CSV table of C-alpha atoms in Angstrom, one decimal:
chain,number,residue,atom,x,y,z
C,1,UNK,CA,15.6,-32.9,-14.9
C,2,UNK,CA,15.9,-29.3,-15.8
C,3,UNK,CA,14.1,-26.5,-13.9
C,4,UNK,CA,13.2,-23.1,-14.7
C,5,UNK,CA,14.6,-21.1,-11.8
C,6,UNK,CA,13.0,-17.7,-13.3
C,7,UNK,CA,9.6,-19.1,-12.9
C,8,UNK,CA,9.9,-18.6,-9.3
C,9,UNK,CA,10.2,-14.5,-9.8
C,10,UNK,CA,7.5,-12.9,-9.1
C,11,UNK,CA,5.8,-15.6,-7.6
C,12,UNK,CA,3.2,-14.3,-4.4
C,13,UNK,CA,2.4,-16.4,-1.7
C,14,UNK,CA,-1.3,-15.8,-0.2
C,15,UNK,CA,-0.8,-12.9,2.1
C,16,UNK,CA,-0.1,-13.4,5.8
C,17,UNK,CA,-2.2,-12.2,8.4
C,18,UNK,CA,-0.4,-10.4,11.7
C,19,UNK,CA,-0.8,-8.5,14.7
C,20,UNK,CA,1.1,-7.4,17.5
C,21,UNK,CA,0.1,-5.6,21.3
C,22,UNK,CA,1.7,-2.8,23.0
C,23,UNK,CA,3.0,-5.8,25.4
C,24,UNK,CA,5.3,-7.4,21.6
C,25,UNK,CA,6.8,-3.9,20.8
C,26,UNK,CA,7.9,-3.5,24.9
C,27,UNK,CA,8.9,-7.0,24.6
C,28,UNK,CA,11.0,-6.7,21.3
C,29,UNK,CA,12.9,-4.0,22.2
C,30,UNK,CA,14.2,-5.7,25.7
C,31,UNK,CA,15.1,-8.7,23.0
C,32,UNK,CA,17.0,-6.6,21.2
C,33,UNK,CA,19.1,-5.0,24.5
C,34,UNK,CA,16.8,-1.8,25.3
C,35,UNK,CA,18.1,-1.3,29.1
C,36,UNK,CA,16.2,-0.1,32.2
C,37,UNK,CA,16.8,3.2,31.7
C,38,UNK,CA,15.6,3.4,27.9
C,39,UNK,CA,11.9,4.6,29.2
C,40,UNK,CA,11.3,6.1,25.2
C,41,UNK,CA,11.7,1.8,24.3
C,42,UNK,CA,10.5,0.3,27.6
C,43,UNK,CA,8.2,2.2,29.3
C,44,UNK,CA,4.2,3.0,27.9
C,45,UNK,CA,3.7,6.1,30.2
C,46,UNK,CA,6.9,7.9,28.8
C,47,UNK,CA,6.0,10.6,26.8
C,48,UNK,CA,8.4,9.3,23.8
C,49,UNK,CA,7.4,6.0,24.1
C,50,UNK,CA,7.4,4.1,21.0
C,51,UNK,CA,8.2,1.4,18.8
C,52,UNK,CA,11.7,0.9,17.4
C,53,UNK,CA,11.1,0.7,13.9
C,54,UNK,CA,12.7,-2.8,13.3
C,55,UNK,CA,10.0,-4.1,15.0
C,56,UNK,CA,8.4,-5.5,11.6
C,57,UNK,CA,11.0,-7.8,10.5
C,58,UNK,CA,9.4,-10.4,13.7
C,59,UNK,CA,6.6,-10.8,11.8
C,60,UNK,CA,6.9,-13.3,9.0
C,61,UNK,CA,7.2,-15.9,11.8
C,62,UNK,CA,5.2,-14.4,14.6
C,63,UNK,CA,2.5,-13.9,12.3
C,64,UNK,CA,-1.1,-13.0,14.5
C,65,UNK,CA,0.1,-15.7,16.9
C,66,UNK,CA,-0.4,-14.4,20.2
C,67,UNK,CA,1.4,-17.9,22.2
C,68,UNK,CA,4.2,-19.7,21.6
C,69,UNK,CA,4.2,-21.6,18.3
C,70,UNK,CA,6.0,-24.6,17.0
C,71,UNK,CA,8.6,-23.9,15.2
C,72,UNK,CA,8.6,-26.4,12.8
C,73,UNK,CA,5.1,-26.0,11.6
C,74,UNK,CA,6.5,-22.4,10.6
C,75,UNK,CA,9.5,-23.1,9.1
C,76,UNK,CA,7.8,-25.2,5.7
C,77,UNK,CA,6.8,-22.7,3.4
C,78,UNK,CA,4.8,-22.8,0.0
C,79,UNK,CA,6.6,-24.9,-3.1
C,80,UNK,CA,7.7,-22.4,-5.4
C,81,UNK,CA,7.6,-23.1,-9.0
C,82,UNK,CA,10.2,-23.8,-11.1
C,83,UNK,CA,12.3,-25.0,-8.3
C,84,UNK,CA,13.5,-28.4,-7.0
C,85,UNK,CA,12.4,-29.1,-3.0
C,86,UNK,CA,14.4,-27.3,-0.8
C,87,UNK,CA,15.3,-28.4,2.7
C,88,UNK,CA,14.2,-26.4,5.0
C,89,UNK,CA,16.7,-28.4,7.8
C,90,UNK,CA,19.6,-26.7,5.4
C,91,UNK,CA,18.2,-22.8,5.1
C,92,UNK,CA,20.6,-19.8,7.0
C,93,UNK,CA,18.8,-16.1,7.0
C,94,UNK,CA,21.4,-14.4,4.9
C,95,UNK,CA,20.3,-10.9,4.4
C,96,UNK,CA,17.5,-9.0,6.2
C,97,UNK,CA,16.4,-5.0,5.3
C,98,UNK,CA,13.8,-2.7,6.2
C,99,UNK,CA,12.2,0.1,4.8
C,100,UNK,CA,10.2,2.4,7.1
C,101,UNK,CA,7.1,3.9,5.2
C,102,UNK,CA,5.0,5.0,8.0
C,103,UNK,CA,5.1,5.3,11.5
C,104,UNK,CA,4.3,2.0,13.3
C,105,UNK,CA,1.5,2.2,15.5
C,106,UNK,CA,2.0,0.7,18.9
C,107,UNK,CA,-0.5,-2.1,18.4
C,108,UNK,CA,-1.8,-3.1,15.2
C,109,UNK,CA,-6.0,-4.4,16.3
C,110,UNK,CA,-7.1,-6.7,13.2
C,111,UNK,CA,-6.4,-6.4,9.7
C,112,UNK,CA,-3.3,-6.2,9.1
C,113,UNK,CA,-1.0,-8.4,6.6
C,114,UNK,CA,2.2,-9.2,5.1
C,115,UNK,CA,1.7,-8.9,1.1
C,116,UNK,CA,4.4,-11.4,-0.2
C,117,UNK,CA,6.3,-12.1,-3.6
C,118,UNK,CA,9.6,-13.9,-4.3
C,119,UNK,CA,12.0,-11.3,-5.8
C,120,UNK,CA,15.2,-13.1,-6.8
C,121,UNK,CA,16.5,-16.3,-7.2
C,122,UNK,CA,20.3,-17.3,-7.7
C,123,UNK,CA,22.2,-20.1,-7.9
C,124,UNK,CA,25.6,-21.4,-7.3
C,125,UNK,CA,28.0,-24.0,-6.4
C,126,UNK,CA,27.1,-23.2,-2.4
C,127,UNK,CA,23.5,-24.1,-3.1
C,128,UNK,CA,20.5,-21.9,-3.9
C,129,UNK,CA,19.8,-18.2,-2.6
C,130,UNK,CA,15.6,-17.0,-2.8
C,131,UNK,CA,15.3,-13.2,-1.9
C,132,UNK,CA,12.0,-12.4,-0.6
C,133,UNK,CA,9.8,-9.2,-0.6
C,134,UNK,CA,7.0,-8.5,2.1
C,135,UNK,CA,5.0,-5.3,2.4
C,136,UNK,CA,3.1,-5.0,5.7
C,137,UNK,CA,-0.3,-2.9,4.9
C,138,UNK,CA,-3.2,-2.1,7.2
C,139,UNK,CA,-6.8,-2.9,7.0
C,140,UNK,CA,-7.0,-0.3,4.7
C,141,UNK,CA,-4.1,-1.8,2.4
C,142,UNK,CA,-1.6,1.6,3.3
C,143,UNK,CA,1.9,-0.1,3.1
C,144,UNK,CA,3.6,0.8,6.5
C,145,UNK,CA,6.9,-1.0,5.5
C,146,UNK,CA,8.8,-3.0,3.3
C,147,UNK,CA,10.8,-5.4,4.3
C,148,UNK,CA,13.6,-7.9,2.0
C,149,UNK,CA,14.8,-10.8,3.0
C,150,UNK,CA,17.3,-13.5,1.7
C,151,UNK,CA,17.6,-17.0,2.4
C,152,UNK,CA,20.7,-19.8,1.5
C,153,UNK,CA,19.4,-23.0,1.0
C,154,UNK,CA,23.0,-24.6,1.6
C,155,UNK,CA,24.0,-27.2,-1.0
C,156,UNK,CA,20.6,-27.6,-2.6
C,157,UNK,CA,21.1,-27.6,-6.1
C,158,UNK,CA,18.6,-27.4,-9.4
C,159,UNK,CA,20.7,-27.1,-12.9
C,160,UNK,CA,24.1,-27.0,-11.3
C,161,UNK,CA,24.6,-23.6,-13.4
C,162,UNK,CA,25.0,-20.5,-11.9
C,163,UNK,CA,21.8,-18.6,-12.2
C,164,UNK,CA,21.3,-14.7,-11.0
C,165,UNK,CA,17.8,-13.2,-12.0
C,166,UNK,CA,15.9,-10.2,-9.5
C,167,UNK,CA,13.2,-7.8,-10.0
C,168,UNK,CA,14.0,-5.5,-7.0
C,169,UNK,CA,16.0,-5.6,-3.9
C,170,UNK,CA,16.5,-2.6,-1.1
C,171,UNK,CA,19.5,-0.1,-1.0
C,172,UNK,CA,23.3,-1.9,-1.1
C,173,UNK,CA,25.6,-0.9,1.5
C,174,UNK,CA,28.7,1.7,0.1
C,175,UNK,CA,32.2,0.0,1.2
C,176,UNK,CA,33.7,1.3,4.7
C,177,UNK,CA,36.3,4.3,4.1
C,178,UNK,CA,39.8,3.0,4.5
C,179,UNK,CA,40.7,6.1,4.8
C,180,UNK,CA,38.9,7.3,8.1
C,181,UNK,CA,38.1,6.0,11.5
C,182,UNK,CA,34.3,5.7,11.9
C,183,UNK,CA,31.9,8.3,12.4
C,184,UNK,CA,30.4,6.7,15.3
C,185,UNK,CA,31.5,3.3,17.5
C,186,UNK,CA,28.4,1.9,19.6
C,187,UNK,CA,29.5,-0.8,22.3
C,188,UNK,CA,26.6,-3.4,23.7
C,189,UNK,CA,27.0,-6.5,25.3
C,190,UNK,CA,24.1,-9.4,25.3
C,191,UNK,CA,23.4,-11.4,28.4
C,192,UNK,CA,22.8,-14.8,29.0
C,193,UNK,CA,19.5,-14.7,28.6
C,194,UNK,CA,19.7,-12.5,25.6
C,195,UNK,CA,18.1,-15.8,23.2
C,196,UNK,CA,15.0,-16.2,26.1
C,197,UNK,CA,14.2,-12.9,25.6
C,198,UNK,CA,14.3,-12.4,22.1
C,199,UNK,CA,11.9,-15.9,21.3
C,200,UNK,CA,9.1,-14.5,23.1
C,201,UNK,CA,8.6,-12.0,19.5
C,202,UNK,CA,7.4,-14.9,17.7
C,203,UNK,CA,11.3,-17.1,16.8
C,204,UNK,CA,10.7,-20.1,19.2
C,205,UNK,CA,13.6,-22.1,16.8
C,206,UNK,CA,15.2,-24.5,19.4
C,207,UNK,CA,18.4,-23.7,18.2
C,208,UNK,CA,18.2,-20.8,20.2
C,209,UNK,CA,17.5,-22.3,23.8
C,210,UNK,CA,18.9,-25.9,23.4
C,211,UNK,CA,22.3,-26.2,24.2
C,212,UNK,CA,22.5,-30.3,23.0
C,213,UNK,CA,20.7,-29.3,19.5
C,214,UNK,CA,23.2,-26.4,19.5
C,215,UNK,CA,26.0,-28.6,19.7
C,216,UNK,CA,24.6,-31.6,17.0
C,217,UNK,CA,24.4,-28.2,14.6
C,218,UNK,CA,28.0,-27.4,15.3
C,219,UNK,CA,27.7,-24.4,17.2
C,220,UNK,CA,29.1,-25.9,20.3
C,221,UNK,CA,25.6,-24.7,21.9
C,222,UNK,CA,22.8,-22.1,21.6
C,223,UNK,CA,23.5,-19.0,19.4
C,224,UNK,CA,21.5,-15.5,19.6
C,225,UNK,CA,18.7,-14.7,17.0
C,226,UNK,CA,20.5,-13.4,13.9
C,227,UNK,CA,17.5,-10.9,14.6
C,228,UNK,CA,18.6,-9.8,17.9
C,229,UNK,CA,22.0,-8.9,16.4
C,230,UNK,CA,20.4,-6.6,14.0
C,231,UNK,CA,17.9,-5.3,16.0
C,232,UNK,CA,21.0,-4.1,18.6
C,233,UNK,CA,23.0,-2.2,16.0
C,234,UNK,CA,20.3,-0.6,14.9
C,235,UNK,CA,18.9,0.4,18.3
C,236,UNK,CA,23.0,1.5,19.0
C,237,UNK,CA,22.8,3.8,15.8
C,238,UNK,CA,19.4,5.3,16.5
C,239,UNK,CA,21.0,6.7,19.8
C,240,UNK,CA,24.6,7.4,19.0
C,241,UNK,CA,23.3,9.2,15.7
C,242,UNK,CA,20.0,10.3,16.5
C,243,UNK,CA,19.7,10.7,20.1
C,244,UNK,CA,17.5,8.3,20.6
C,245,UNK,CA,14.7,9.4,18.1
C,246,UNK,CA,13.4,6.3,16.6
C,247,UNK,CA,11.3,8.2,13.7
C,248,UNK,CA,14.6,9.5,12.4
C,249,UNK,CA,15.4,5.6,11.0
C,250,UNK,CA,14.3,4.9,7.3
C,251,UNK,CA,16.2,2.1,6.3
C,252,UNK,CA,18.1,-0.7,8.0
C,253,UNK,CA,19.7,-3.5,5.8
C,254,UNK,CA,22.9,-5.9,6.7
C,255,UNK,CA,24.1,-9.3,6.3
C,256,UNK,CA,24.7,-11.8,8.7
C,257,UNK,CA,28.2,-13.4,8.9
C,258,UNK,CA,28.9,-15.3,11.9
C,259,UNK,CA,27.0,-16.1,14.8
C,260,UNK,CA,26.7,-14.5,18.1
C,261,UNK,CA,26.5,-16.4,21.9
C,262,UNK,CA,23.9,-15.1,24.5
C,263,UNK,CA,26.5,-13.3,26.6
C,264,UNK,CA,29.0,-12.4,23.5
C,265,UNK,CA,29.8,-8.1,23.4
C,266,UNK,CA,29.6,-6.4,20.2
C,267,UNK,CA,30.7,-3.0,18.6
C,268,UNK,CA,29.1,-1.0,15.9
C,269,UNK,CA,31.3,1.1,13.5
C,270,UNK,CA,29.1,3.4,11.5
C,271,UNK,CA,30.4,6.2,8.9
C,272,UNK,CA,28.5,8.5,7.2
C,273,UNK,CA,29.2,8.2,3.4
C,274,UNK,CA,26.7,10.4,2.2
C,275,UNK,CA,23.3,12.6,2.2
C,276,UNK,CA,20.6,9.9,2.1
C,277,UNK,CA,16.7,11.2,0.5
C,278,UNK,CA,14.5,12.8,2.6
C,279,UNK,CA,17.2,14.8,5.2
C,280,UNK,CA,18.6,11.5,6.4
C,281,UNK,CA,21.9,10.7,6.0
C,282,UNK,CA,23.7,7.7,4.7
C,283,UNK,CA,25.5,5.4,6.9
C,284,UNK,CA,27.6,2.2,6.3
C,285,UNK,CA,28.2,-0.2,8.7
C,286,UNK,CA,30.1,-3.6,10.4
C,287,UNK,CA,28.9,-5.2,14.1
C,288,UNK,CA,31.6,-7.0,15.3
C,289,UNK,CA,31.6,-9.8,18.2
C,290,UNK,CA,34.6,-8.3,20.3
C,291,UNK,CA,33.7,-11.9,22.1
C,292,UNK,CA,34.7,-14.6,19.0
C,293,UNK,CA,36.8,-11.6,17.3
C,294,UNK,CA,34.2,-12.0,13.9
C,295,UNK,CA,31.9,-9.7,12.1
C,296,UNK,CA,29.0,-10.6,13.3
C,297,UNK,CA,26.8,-8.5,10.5
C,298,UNK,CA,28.2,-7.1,7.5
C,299,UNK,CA,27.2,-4.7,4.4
C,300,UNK,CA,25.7,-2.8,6.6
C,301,UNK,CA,23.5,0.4,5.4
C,302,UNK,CA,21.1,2.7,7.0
C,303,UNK,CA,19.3,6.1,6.6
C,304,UNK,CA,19.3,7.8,9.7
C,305,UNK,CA,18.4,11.6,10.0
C,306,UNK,CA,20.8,13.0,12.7
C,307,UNK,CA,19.9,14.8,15.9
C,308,UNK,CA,20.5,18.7,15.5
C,309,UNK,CA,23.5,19.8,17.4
C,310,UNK,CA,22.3,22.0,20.2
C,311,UNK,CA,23.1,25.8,20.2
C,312,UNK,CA,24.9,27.2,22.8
C-alpha cells in the first residue's frame, strides 16, 4: 500500500482546551530546578514574581486537567491522514521550541486553548518524524505563544522512501564557534526527586518514576522529563544572561540527545552569535550531563535580551 505522507501537512486537530493556577506556574518552575532562594520564580508575594516563560510547552499534555491523569489515555492522539498507524509505544520527543508572543499571565481562568496543525512530516530509514505546531490563544483568540514540537516514531515506516515536506518550523540554531570559549557556562545539578517534581505539571509517564519499567525500556531505570532538562537551561540562561528577568526570553528551541537521571549535574555553554529582532540577542547553545559525559540537549538557540551592565 502506498500512502500520501503530504496529506498529513496542514492537517489541524480540534483545538485543545487548557488552564493552569498560580499553584502550576510555582510548581513548574521548582520542576525545572528554581531553588529556595529564586523568590522572582517561587515566591507570589515577591514583587518580580512571575512565570518563566517556558511554562507553555506543559500544556499539550496537562491540558485543563487539574489531577493527575493517566498517561496512556494521553499519549493516543488523532489518526492523521495520509499516514500508516503509528505506535505510540515507539515515539521519543525529539525537538521542542517556543516562541513568546505575550506575557503569560499567572493563571489562565477559562478559555483558553492550544490551536493545533501538523507542520511537517519526513521520513527515513530510522522511522517517521511529524513536527507539530500549537498556538496557545486566550478567550479572546490573542496568540500568547507558539510553540513547535517534533516527534520520532522509531522504525515506523510508510513508503520506505525518504520523504521531507514542511510548511513552517521556528528559528534553527547557528553552529557553536570553534573558535571561542563560550559566552556564558551555567552549572545546575538535579536531585533525586528531580522526576517527582516535574510530573506534578501534567507528564505523569511512568517512565519517569518506575525504576523496573525504566529498566524493561533500557534505561537501566527512571530518566528525568526531557522537559525538565530544557526548562533548566533555559531558567540558567535567563539568569546568567539576563539577570534573572524572565520577560527578556523570546525564543527557546533545542533538541534532545540523551537522557538525563534524577540526580545527574549539567552545564550550559551559551555564545552569543548575533543581534536577534527586537534588542535581543542571539544565543546558541549545548547542555551537557557532566554526570554520563553526553549532550544532553543540542542545536540549541535562544533570543534573550541581556541585562544592561550597571554604571559605575
Amino acid at each position: 500500500m502506498s500512502y500520501d505522507l503530504g496529506k498529513a501537512v496542514g492537517f489541524k486537530s480540534k483545538d485543545q482546551p487548557v488552564s493552569w493556577t498560580r499553584k502550576d506556574i510555582i510548581t513548574y518552575a521548582i520542576g525545572v530546578g528554581a531553588k529556595h532562594d529564586d523568590l522572582s520564580l517561587v515566591y507570589e508575594l515577591d514583587k518580580s514574581w512571575g512565570p518563566l516563560p517556558t511554562y507553555p510547552v506543559v500544556l499539550g499534555l496537562k491540558g485543563d486537567d487539574q489531577d493527575v491523569t493517566l498517561f496512556a489515555a494521553k499519549s493516543g492522539g488523532e489518526r492523521l491522514p495520509g499516514l500508516p498507524k503509528l505506535n505510540s509505544n515507539r515515539v521519543v520527543h525529539a525537538t521542542q521550541s517556543i516562541e513568546i508572543l505575550k506575557d503569560l499571565p499567572v493563571a489562565s481562568g477559562s478559555g483558553w486553548k492550544l490551536s493545533r496543525r501538523v507542520v511537517g512530516v519526513h521520513e527515513n530509514k530510522s522511522g517517521i518524524i511529524i513536527d507539530n505546531e500549537a498556538i496557545l490563544l486566550d478567550p479572546h483568540g490573542v496568540p500568547y505563544a507558539k510553540l513547535y514540537s517534533s516527534a520520532f516514531y522509531l522504525g515506523s515506516k510508510a513508503n520506505g522512501d525518504k520523504f521531507s515536506k514542511a510548511i513552517a518550523a521556528p528559528p534553527q540554531a547557528k553552529p557553536v564557534p570553534k573558535d571561542r570559549k563560550p559566552d556564558w557556562v551555567v552549572h545546575d545539578k538535579t536531585t533525586p526527586e528531580q522526576a517527582l517534581i516535574y510530573r506534578l505539571s501534567g507528564d505523569y509517564n511512568p517512565l519517569h518514576i518506575d525504576p523496573e519499567l525504566g529498566k524493561v525500556m533500557g534505561f537501566g531505570g527512571v530518566i528525568l522529563h526531557g522537559l525538565s532538562s530544557y526548562g533548566f537551561a533555559a531558567r540558567g540562561l535567563i539568569q546568567a544572561i539576563a539577570n534573572g528577568n524572565s520577560r527578556a526570553l523570546t525564543v527557546f528551541g533545542a533538541r534532545f540527545t540523551s537522557p538525563v537521571k534524577p540526580g545527574d549535574e549539567l552545564e550550559t555553554s551559551a555564545w552569543e552569535v548575533g543581534p536577534g529582532p527586537n534588542g535581543t540577542s542571539e544565543i546558541t547553545f549545548i547542555t551537557k550531563n557532566l554526570t554520563s559525559g553526553k549532550a544532553a540537549l543540542g542545536n540549541g538557540v535562544a533570543f534573550i535580551k541581556k541585562a544592561e551592565k550597571s554604571k559605575l
